[in-house]
Short mmCIF file of C-alpha atoms in Angstrom, two decimals:
data_model
loop_
_atom_site.label_atom_id
_atom_site.label_comp_id
_atom_site.label_asym_id
_atom_site.label_seq_id
_atom_site.Cartn_x
_atom_site.Cartn_y
_atom_site.Cartn_z
CA MET A 1 149.13 260.62 165.79
CA LEU A 2 151.98 262.94 164.85
CA ASP A 3 155.49 262.24 166.04
CA ALA A 4 156.07 265.88 166.98
CA VAL A 5 154.21 269.17 167.21
CA VAL A 6 156.16 272.43 167.27
CA VAL A 7 154.61 275.59 168.71
CA GLY A 8 156.05 278.77 167.21
CA ALA A 9 157.35 279.27 163.66
CA GLY A 10 160.40 281.34 164.43
CA PRO A 11 163.85 280.24 163.20
CA ASN A 12 164.34 277.87 166.13
CA GLY A 13 160.92 276.26 165.88
CA LEU A 14 161.25 275.81 162.13
CA THR A 15 164.77 274.43 162.49
CA ALA A 16 163.62 271.92 165.11
CA ALA A 17 160.81 270.83 162.80
CA VAL A 18 163.17 270.48 159.82
CA GLU A 19 165.67 268.41 161.83
CA LEU A 20 162.91 266.03 162.90
CA ALA A 21 161.38 265.79 159.43
CA ARG A 22 164.79 265.08 157.89
CA ARG A 23 164.98 262.01 160.13
CA GLY A 24 161.65 260.69 158.99
CA PHE A 25 159.42 261.90 161.82
CA SER A 26 155.98 263.35 161.09
CA VAL A 27 155.85 266.95 162.31
CA ALA A 28 153.52 269.96 162.24
CA VAL A 29 154.21 273.56 163.27
CA PHE A 30 151.58 275.87 164.77
CA GLU A 31 152.09 279.65 164.66
CA ALA A 32 149.87 282.31 166.26
CA ARG A 33 150.57 285.00 163.65
CA ASP A 34 149.45 284.93 160.03
CA THR A 35 152.98 284.34 158.70
CA VAL A 36 156.04 282.41 159.82
CA GLY A 37 159.10 284.29 161.00
CA GLY A 38 159.38 285.06 164.71
CA GLY A 39 162.45 287.32 164.97
CA ALA A 40 163.18 286.93 161.24
CA ARG A 41 160.39 288.83 159.46
CA THR A 42 160.16 291.57 156.83
CA GLU A 43 157.28 294.05 156.55
CA GLU A 44 156.40 297.44 155.09
CA LEU A 45 156.39 299.38 158.36
CA THR A 46 156.71 302.96 157.08
CA LEU A 47 155.84 303.67 153.43
CA PRO A 48 154.87 301.47 150.46
CA GLY A 49 157.92 299.90 148.84
CA PHE A 50 160.14 300.19 151.93
CA ARG A 51 160.76 296.69 153.29
CA HIS A 52 161.92 296.67 156.90
CA ASP A 53 163.06 293.91 159.25
CA PRO A 54 161.04 294.41 162.47
CA CYS A 55 163.73 292.64 164.48
CA SER A 56 166.93 290.97 163.30
CA ALA A 57 168.49 292.27 160.09
CA ALA A 58 172.20 291.33 160.01
CA HIS A 59 173.13 287.70 160.48
CA PRO A 60 176.70 286.85 161.53
CA LEU A 61 175.44 283.83 163.45
CA GLY A 62 173.02 282.82 160.70
CA ILE A 63 175.64 282.43 157.99
CA ASN A 64 177.93 280.68 160.49
CA SER A 65 175.22 278.40 161.89
CA PRO A 66 176.10 274.69 161.61
CA ALA A 67 172.37 273.96 161.40
CA PHE A 68 171.68 276.34 158.51
CA ARG A 69 174.87 275.35 156.69
CA ALA A 70 173.72 271.72 156.66
CA MET A 71 170.44 272.64 154.91
CA PRO A 72 169.92 273.49 151.21
CA LEU A 73 168.31 276.83 152.07
CA GLN A 74 169.73 278.55 148.98
CA ARG A 75 167.54 276.19 146.93
CA TYR A 76 164.55 277.79 148.66
CA GLY A 77 165.50 281.38 147.96
CA LEU A 78 167.93 282.33 150.75
CA GLU A 79 170.79 284.47 149.45
CA TRP A 80 173.34 286.16 151.70
CA LEU A 81 174.51 289.64 150.67
CA HIS A 82 177.76 291.16 151.94
CA ALA A 83 178.74 294.82 152.10
CA ASP A 84 182.37 295.90 151.78
CA LEU A 85 182.61 295.89 155.58
CA PRO A 86 180.66 293.68 157.98
CA MET A 87 180.61 296.37 160.68
CA ALA A 88 181.92 299.85 161.45
CA HIS A 89 182.16 301.79 164.71
CA PRO A 90 182.48 305.54 164.07
CA PHE A 91 183.89 308.05 166.53
CA THR A 92 183.12 311.72 167.09
CA ASP A 93 186.34 312.80 165.34
CA GLY A 94 185.07 311.47 162.02
CA THR A 95 187.17 308.30 162.01
CA ALA A 96 186.04 304.72 162.60
CA ALA A 97 187.27 301.34 163.72
CA VAL A 98 186.03 298.47 161.60
CA LEU A 99 185.30 294.79 161.84
CA ALA A 100 186.38 293.65 158.38
CA ARG A 101 186.58 290.21 156.79
CA SER A 102 190.34 290.70 156.91
CA VAL A 103 192.02 290.45 160.31
CA GLY A 104 194.72 292.78 159.02
CA GLU A 105 192.29 295.54 158.00
CA THR A 106 190.51 295.25 161.33
CA ALA A 107 193.75 295.38 163.29
CA ALA A 108 195.01 298.37 161.31
CA SER A 109 191.85 300.32 162.13
CA PHE A 110 192.70 300.03 165.84
CA GLY A 111 196.03 301.79 165.42
CA PRO A 112 199.63 300.58 165.73
CA ARG A 113 199.57 300.10 169.49
CA ASP A 114 196.75 297.52 169.38
CA ALA A 115 197.06 295.93 165.93
CA GLY A 116 199.38 293.16 167.08
CA THR A 117 197.34 292.49 170.20
CA TYR A 118 194.21 291.96 168.15
CA ARG A 119 195.97 289.64 165.73
CA ARG A 120 197.27 287.52 168.60
CA LEU A 121 193.79 287.40 170.11
CA VAL A 122 191.85 286.10 167.10
CA GLU A 123 194.31 284.41 164.74
CA PRO A 124 194.82 281.23 166.83
CA PHE A 125 191.09 280.45 166.64
CA LEU A 126 190.31 281.25 162.99
CA PRO A 127 191.75 278.09 161.39
CA LYS A 128 189.52 275.98 163.65
CA TRP A 129 186.48 278.25 163.59
CA ASP A 130 184.00 275.75 162.14
CA THR A 131 184.73 273.17 164.83
CA LEU A 132 184.85 275.81 167.56
CA ALA A 133 181.53 277.30 166.44
CA ARG A 134 179.85 273.90 166.47
CA ASP A 135 181.19 273.13 169.97
CA PHE A 136 180.35 276.60 171.32
CA MET A 137 176.83 276.51 169.88
CA SER A 138 176.25 273.07 171.42
CA LEU A 139 176.92 274.13 175.02
CA PRO A 140 176.24 272.71 177.56
CA LEU A 141 177.91 269.69 175.97
CA THR A 142 176.26 266.29 176.35
CA ALA A 143 179.16 264.60 174.55
CA LEU A 144 182.87 265.20 174.14
CA PRO A 145 183.65 268.35 172.13
CA ARG A 146 185.08 267.82 168.66
CA ASP A 147 188.17 269.84 169.58
CA PRO A 148 188.47 269.96 173.38
CA VAL A 149 191.87 271.68 173.33
CA THR A 150 190.69 274.62 171.22
CA LEU A 151 187.45 274.92 173.18
CA ALA A 152 189.40 274.97 176.44
CA ARG A 153 191.76 277.66 175.12
CA PHE A 154 188.77 279.67 173.97
CA GLY A 155 187.22 279.31 177.42
CA LEU A 156 190.35 280.61 179.13
CA VAL A 157 190.13 283.77 177.04
CA GLY A 158 186.36 284.15 176.84
CA LEU A 159 184.86 283.05 180.15
CA PRO A 160 186.19 286.03 182.16
CA PRO A 161 184.42 289.40 181.80
CA SER A 162 185.02 291.31 178.59
CA THR A 163 186.56 294.10 180.65
CA TRP A 164 189.42 291.73 181.47
CA LEU A 165 189.95 290.98 177.80
CA THR A 166 189.89 294.62 176.71
CA ARG A 167 192.65 295.44 179.20
CA ARG A 168 194.96 293.90 176.63
CA PHE A 169 194.29 296.91 174.40
CA ARG A 170 196.00 300.22 175.04
CA ASP A 171 193.80 302.61 173.08
CA GLU A 172 190.11 303.41 173.11
CA ARG A 173 189.33 302.39 169.52
CA ALA A 174 189.74 298.65 170.01
CA LYS A 175 188.22 298.74 173.50
CA THR A 176 185.12 300.57 172.28
CA LEU A 177 184.46 298.37 169.27
CA PHE A 178 184.82 295.25 171.42
CA ALA A 179 182.51 296.66 174.11
CA GLY A 180 179.94 297.26 171.39
CA LEU A 181 180.17 293.65 170.26
CA VAL A 182 179.34 292.46 173.77
CA ALA A 183 176.41 294.88 173.97
CA HIS A 184 174.75 293.25 170.94
CA VAL A 185 173.23 290.71 173.33
CA MET A 186 172.57 293.38 175.98
CA ALA A 187 175.11 291.79 178.32
CA PRO A 188 176.81 293.81 181.09
CA LEU A 189 180.41 294.51 180.08
CA GLY A 190 181.74 293.11 183.36
CA GLY A 191 179.64 289.96 183.28
CA PHE A 192 180.64 286.30 183.22
CA ALA A 193 181.66 284.97 179.78
CA THR A 194 181.12 288.31 178.06
CA GLY A 195 184.60 288.05 176.58
CA ALA A 196 183.40 284.98 174.69
CA ILE A 197 180.42 286.90 173.29
CA GLY A 198 182.63 289.58 171.79
CA LEU A 199 185.09 287.04 170.44
CA VAL A 200 182.37 284.97 168.76
CA PHE A 201 181.04 288.02 166.90
CA ALA A 202 184.55 289.03 165.81
CA LEU A 203 185.50 285.53 164.66
CA ALA A 204 182.18 285.13 162.84
CA ALA A 205 182.86 288.30 160.86
CA HIS A 206 186.34 287.17 159.85
CA ALA A 207 185.17 283.66 158.96
CA ARG A 208 182.09 284.39 156.85
CA GLY A 209 180.99 288.00 157.38
CA TRP A 210 177.89 289.77 158.75
CA PRO A 211 175.48 289.53 155.82
CA VAL A 212 171.89 290.50 155.31
CA ALA A 213 169.41 288.24 153.52
CA ARG A 214 168.33 289.43 150.09
CA GLY A 215 164.81 290.79 150.31
CA GLY A 216 164.83 290.79 154.10
CA SER A 217 165.11 288.42 157.03
CA GLN A 218 161.74 286.94 156.10
CA SER A 219 163.55 285.01 153.38
CA ILE A 220 165.36 282.96 156.06
CA SER A 221 162.07 281.91 157.64
CA ASP A 222 160.40 281.34 154.28
CA ALA A 223 163.27 279.10 153.15
CA LEU A 224 163.05 277.03 156.33
CA ALA A 225 159.27 276.67 155.99
CA ALA A 226 159.49 275.70 152.31
CA TYR A 227 162.17 273.11 153.03
CA LEU A 228 160.07 271.71 155.86
CA GLU A 229 157.04 271.34 153.60
CA ASP A 230 159.15 269.57 150.96
CA LEU A 231 160.19 267.13 153.70
CA GLY A 232 156.54 266.39 154.41
CA GLY A 233 156.06 268.70 157.38
CA ALA A 234 153.11 271.06 157.75
CA VAL A 235 152.88 274.68 158.91
CA HIS A 236 149.64 276.09 160.34
CA THR A 237 149.43 279.86 160.85
CA ASP A 238 146.77 281.93 162.65
CA TYR A 239 146.68 279.20 165.30
CA GLU A 240 147.08 280.49 168.85
CA VAL A 241 147.86 277.88 171.49
CA LYS A 242 146.61 278.61 175.00
CA ARG A 243 146.86 275.12 176.48
CA LEU A 244 148.19 271.72 175.47
CA ASP A 245 144.67 270.52 174.70
CA ASP A 246 144.57 272.99 171.79
CA LEU A 247 147.12 270.84 169.95
CA PRO A 248 146.61 267.57 168.09
CA PRO A 249 147.85 264.33 169.67
CA ALA A 250 151.60 263.83 169.32
CA ARG A 251 154.42 261.85 170.85
CA ALA A 252 156.39 265.05 171.57
CA TYR A 253 155.65 268.76 171.87
CA VAL A 254 158.38 271.33 171.17
CA PHE A 255 157.89 274.97 172.17
CA ASP A 256 159.61 277.90 170.48
CA THR A 257 158.18 280.19 173.17
CA SER A 258 159.34 282.03 176.25
CA PRO A 259 159.65 279.93 179.42
CA THR A 260 156.85 282.03 180.90
CA ALA A 261 154.47 281.16 178.05
CA LEU A 262 155.42 277.49 178.14
CA ALA A 263 154.74 277.28 181.88
CA ARG A 264 151.32 278.86 181.35
CA ILE A 265 150.36 276.63 178.40
CA ALA A 266 151.66 273.37 179.87
CA GLY A 267 150.59 274.03 183.45
CA PHE A 268 154.11 274.00 184.90
CA GLY A 269 153.26 276.55 187.58
CA THR A 270 156.39 278.18 189.02
CA TYR A 271 158.88 275.86 187.30
CA TYR A 272 160.50 278.78 185.43
CA ALA A 273 159.87 281.39 188.12
CA GLY A 274 163.61 281.94 188.54
CA TYR A 275 164.17 282.78 184.89
CA ARG A 276 165.27 286.39 184.50
CA TYR A 277 164.47 288.71 181.62
CA GLY A 278 166.88 291.44 180.61
CA PRO A 279 166.47 295.04 179.50
CA GLY A 280 164.23 295.88 176.59
CA VAL A 281 164.97 297.89 173.50
CA PHE A 282 163.39 300.84 171.75
CA LYS A 283 163.60 300.47 167.97
CA VAL A 284 163.01 302.90 165.14
CA ASP A 285 162.66 301.86 161.49
CA TYR A 286 163.29 304.63 158.98
CA ALA A 287 162.40 305.29 155.37
CA LEU A 288 165.14 307.63 154.12
CA ASP A 289 165.44 309.95 151.13
CA GLY A 290 169.07 308.88 150.67
CA PRO A 291 171.89 307.04 152.45
CA VAL A 292 172.75 307.86 156.05
CA PRO A 293 175.22 310.80 155.89
CA TRP A 294 177.89 309.26 158.11
CA THR A 295 180.92 311.45 158.73
CA ALA A 296 183.22 308.41 158.78
CA PRO A 297 183.62 306.98 155.26
CA GLU A 298 183.94 303.45 156.66
CA ALA A 299 180.41 303.61 158.08
CA ARG A 300 179.03 304.19 154.58
CA ARG A 301 180.54 300.86 153.46
CA ALA A 302 179.11 298.68 156.26
CA THR A 303 175.72 297.09 156.79
CA THR A 304 175.97 297.19 160.60
CA VAL A 305 177.13 300.32 162.43
CA GLN A 306 177.63 300.49 166.21
CA ILE A 307 177.02 303.85 167.91
CA GLY A 308 178.81 304.66 171.16
CA ALA A 309 181.48 307.32 171.59
CA ASP A 310 183.67 305.30 173.95
CA CYS A 311 183.65 302.47 176.49
CA ALA A 312 182.47 304.73 179.28
CA GLU A 313 179.46 305.92 177.29
CA ILE A 314 178.53 302.36 176.29
CA GLY A 315 178.88 301.09 179.85
CA SER A 316 176.80 303.97 181.21
CA ALA A 317 174.00 303.29 178.71
CA LEU A 318 173.91 299.59 179.59
CA ARG A 319 173.85 300.30 183.34
CA ALA A 320 171.04 302.83 182.95
CA ALA A 321 168.81 300.31 181.18
CA SER A 322 169.68 297.17 183.14
CA ARG A 323 170.37 298.39 186.68
CA GLU A 324 169.18 301.96 187.17
CA GLY A 325 165.70 301.57 185.68
CA ARG A 326 165.95 304.53 183.34
CA ALA A 327 166.49 305.23 179.68
CA PRO A 328 170.02 306.46 178.87
CA ASP A 329 170.56 310.03 177.71
CA LYS A 330 173.10 308.80 175.15
CA PRO A 331 171.96 305.28 174.23
CA PHE A 332 174.38 302.74 172.84
CA MET A 333 172.87 301.77 169.52
CA ILE A 334 172.99 299.00 166.98
CA THR A 335 172.05 300.26 163.52
CA VAL A 336 171.63 298.35 160.26
CA GLN A 337 171.41 299.79 156.74
CA PRO A 338 170.50 296.79 154.54
CA SER A 339 169.80 298.81 151.40
CA VAL A 340 173.51 299.65 151.16
CA VAL A 341 173.91 296.17 149.68
CA ASP A 342 170.27 295.27 148.92
CA PRO A 343 168.79 298.24 147.02
CA GLY A 344 165.59 296.32 146.29
CA ARG A 345 164.48 296.96 149.87
CA ALA A 346 163.49 300.54 148.94
CA PRO A 347 162.40 302.56 145.88
CA ALA A 348 165.19 303.79 143.60
CA GLY A 349 167.56 306.16 145.39
CA LYS A 350 165.87 305.64 148.76
CA HIS A 351 167.01 303.60 151.75
CA VAL A 352 165.76 301.63 154.74
CA PHE A 353 167.56 301.91 158.06
CA TRP A 354 166.91 300.81 161.62
CA ALA A 355 168.36 301.68 165.00
CA TYR A 356 167.68 300.57 168.54
CA GLY A 357 168.84 301.52 172.00
CA HIS A 358 168.51 299.75 175.33
CA VAL A 359 165.80 300.70 177.82
CA PRO A 360 164.47 299.09 181.02
CA ASN A 361 162.33 296.00 180.61
CA GLY A 362 158.71 297.02 180.01
CA TRP A 363 159.60 300.72 179.60
CA THR A 364 156.76 302.77 178.07
CA GLY A 365 158.56 306.01 177.15
CA ASP A 366 159.74 307.36 173.80
CA LEU A 367 163.47 307.18 172.98
CA THR A 368 163.16 308.57 169.45
CA ASP A 369 164.68 311.97 170.20
CA ALA A 370 167.65 310.48 172.08
CA ILE A 371 168.28 308.02 169.23
CA GLU A 372 168.23 310.78 166.63
CA ARG A 373 170.45 313.06 168.70
CA GLN A 374 172.99 310.22 168.83
CA LEU A 375 172.73 309.70 165.08
CA GLU A 376 173.26 313.40 164.42
CA ARG A 377 176.57 313.23 166.33
CA PHE A 378 177.94 310.73 163.81
CA ALA A 379 175.79 311.53 160.76
CA PRO A 380 174.99 315.28 160.75
CA GLY A 381 171.89 316.00 158.69
CA PHE A 382 170.36 312.59 159.33
CA ARG A 383 166.98 314.03 160.34
CA ASP A 384 166.75 315.89 157.02
CA ARG A 385 166.71 312.55 155.19
CA VAL A 386 163.87 311.00 157.15
CA LEU A 387 160.75 310.43 155.05
CA ALA A 388 158.93 308.35 157.66
CA ARG A 389 159.64 306.45 160.84
CA ALA A 390 157.98 303.59 162.72
CA THR A 391 158.76 303.34 166.42
CA ALA A 392 158.43 300.33 168.69
CA GLY A 393 159.15 300.27 172.42
CA PRO A 394 158.98 297.24 174.71
CA PRO A 395 155.15 296.95 174.66
CA GLU A 396 155.00 297.07 170.86
CA LEU A 397 157.90 294.63 170.44
CA ALA A 398 156.26 292.17 172.85
CA ALA A 399 153.02 292.49 170.89
CA ARG A 400 154.86 291.70 167.64
CA ASN A 401 156.68 288.73 169.14
CA ALA A 402 155.46 287.20 172.41
CA ASN A 403 158.95 285.81 173.09
CA TYR A 404 160.22 289.38 173.63
CA VAL A 405 158.93 289.63 177.18
CA GLY A 406 159.08 293.28 178.25
CA GLY A 407 160.86 294.12 174.99
CA ASP A 408 163.79 291.79 175.76
CA ILE A 409 164.87 290.70 172.27
CA ALA A 410 167.48 288.35 173.80
CA SER A 411 164.61 286.28 175.29
CA GLY A 412 166.20 286.38 178.73
CA ALA A 413 168.98 288.16 180.59
CA VAL A 414 172.43 287.33 179.21
CA SER A 415 174.20 287.61 182.55
CA GLY A 416 175.55 285.40 185.29
CA LEU A 417 175.21 281.67 184.77
CA GLN A 418 172.21 282.38 182.55
CA VAL A 419 174.71 283.21 179.79
CA LEU A 420 175.30 279.48 179.32
CA LEU A 421 172.77 277.67 181.52
CA ARG A 422 169.29 278.76 180.49
CA PRO A 423 166.37 278.56 181.14
CA LYS A 424 167.31 276.38 184.15
CA LEU A 425 170.59 275.46 185.84
CA SER A 426 170.62 272.13 184.06
CA LEU A 427 172.79 270.12 181.71
CA PHE A 428 169.56 269.21 179.87
CA PRO A 429 168.11 272.68 179.17
CA TYR A 430 165.64 271.56 176.49
CA GLY A 431 163.67 269.23 178.77
CA THR A 432 160.78 270.13 181.06
CA PRO A 433 158.87 268.46 183.93
CA HIS A 434 156.82 266.60 181.31
CA PRO A 435 158.86 263.95 179.45
CA ALA A 436 157.08 264.66 176.16
CA VAL A 437 157.37 268.47 176.30
CA PHE A 438 160.51 270.35 175.21
CA ILE A 439 161.57 273.98 174.78
CA CYS A 440 163.67 275.18 171.83
CA SER A 441 163.51 279.00 171.87
CA SER A 442 166.35 281.49 172.33
CA ALA A 443 165.77 281.05 176.06
CA THR A 444 167.83 277.87 175.63
CA PRO A 445 171.52 277.55 174.64
CA PRO A 446 173.21 278.94 172.68
CA GLY A 447 170.86 281.87 173.23
CA PRO A 448 169.80 284.87 171.14
CA GLY A 449 170.33 285.33 167.44
CA VAL A 450 168.91 283.99 164.19
CA HIS A 451 170.92 280.78 163.94
CA GLY A 452 168.46 277.96 164.60
CA MET A 453 170.90 276.16 166.89
CA SER A 454 168.55 276.14 169.88
CA GLY A 455 166.04 274.34 167.67
CA HIS A 456 168.74 272.04 166.31
CA ASN A 457 169.96 271.09 169.78
CA ALA A 458 166.43 270.58 171.11
CA ALA A 459 165.55 268.40 168.13
CA LYS A 460 168.41 266.08 169.05
CA ALA A 461 166.87 265.61 172.49
CA VAL A 462 163.46 265.00 170.95
CA TRP A 463 164.55 262.40 168.43
CA ARG A 464 166.49 260.50 171.09
CA ARG A 465 163.30 260.27 173.13
CA LEU A 466 161.19 259.30 170.13
CA ARG A 467 163.55 256.45 169.34
CA GLN A 468 163.22 255.18 172.90
CA THR A 469 159.40 255.14 172.94
#
């Protein structure tokens, strides 16, 4: 009998398996698709030689993850690549605000009226970032935080809505960039704890950057799987699990799945019926004949580029997708251009690029034209550089990754108490009605992103139980 079986070979499932194997437990992972990866995959979606990331591409939380940092993943091929700028946010006048490694460069891009405000906002937390990140990514805490004073100060700033925090700024540049940071997790700008979301992304950039993985996000998953196998764990692909009886006997079962799928497989009925899914996304992967022709020079130096003219436009796009049940006319967009720093992703002189905008959960329309109209506002001539495109709306994204219910790449609405307490209002979010069954997906704290911390935290709960039985 195995000590633990993990269902789902995404970053969280693989991390949970690694954490258990490192402590001497026998563990096997079962994955429905023919390769490991979950939200960290790389595929040729458009033309031969163009390697695209179907979901996550830039990894501010990955490089800052306490779980990943404790593993020798570089030994297994993971290499982080950094552009000159972690992120840029261009405006229609041809200028841009930036999120740079340097607090000073970032502050200067906001203009003289907000530079000092930004410094005062982030500088107190940067010296203690590693401890703060570990405490924040371990919420809800089951033990005393390592630095309760700093965590409490962070909570005072971050727990209110982001709109409260951005009132500190006087001009639109800082407000807009910060609103875009919050929108990365598809959170409403006026929602609970959204200030913390924006702050975490900003601090992560200053601490260690927003890198891409050389060769694509698949290299993160491949490194985790290779490390697991060296520890004695096993990975089985092409193995779909429809019920618990499909799995070999084990002392514990850990699911890197949506709460909905777990309830169906384990027979939990309506246990997760109150779990809410958020808006979906519509994503386009591009093969380009050259770099994106951004008007703002700063955008040409960054791997991640946010697209939204101002706070009002970003807020309107989020409301359309999450509350009004329609696709926005001017979508707020996250875009990533990995080949700026990783030219091996495309043939010589060519580039890969992706962009997505928010749409209602389960939406079946086509947002391609709206996405490209937005891009043309900030990169005139973009369409002329398109060699091929691959589009994916909510149905296609859910087919690629079953955890993206209705195209929700955050694996659950990041709003209300569900920001911190997910998938149930519980201080033990990784447990289920069955004492031997656990959940470790992004539907558990600390939530979405390729960081493995949901798997790390769940593994702690599992090994405590295994030691007791």
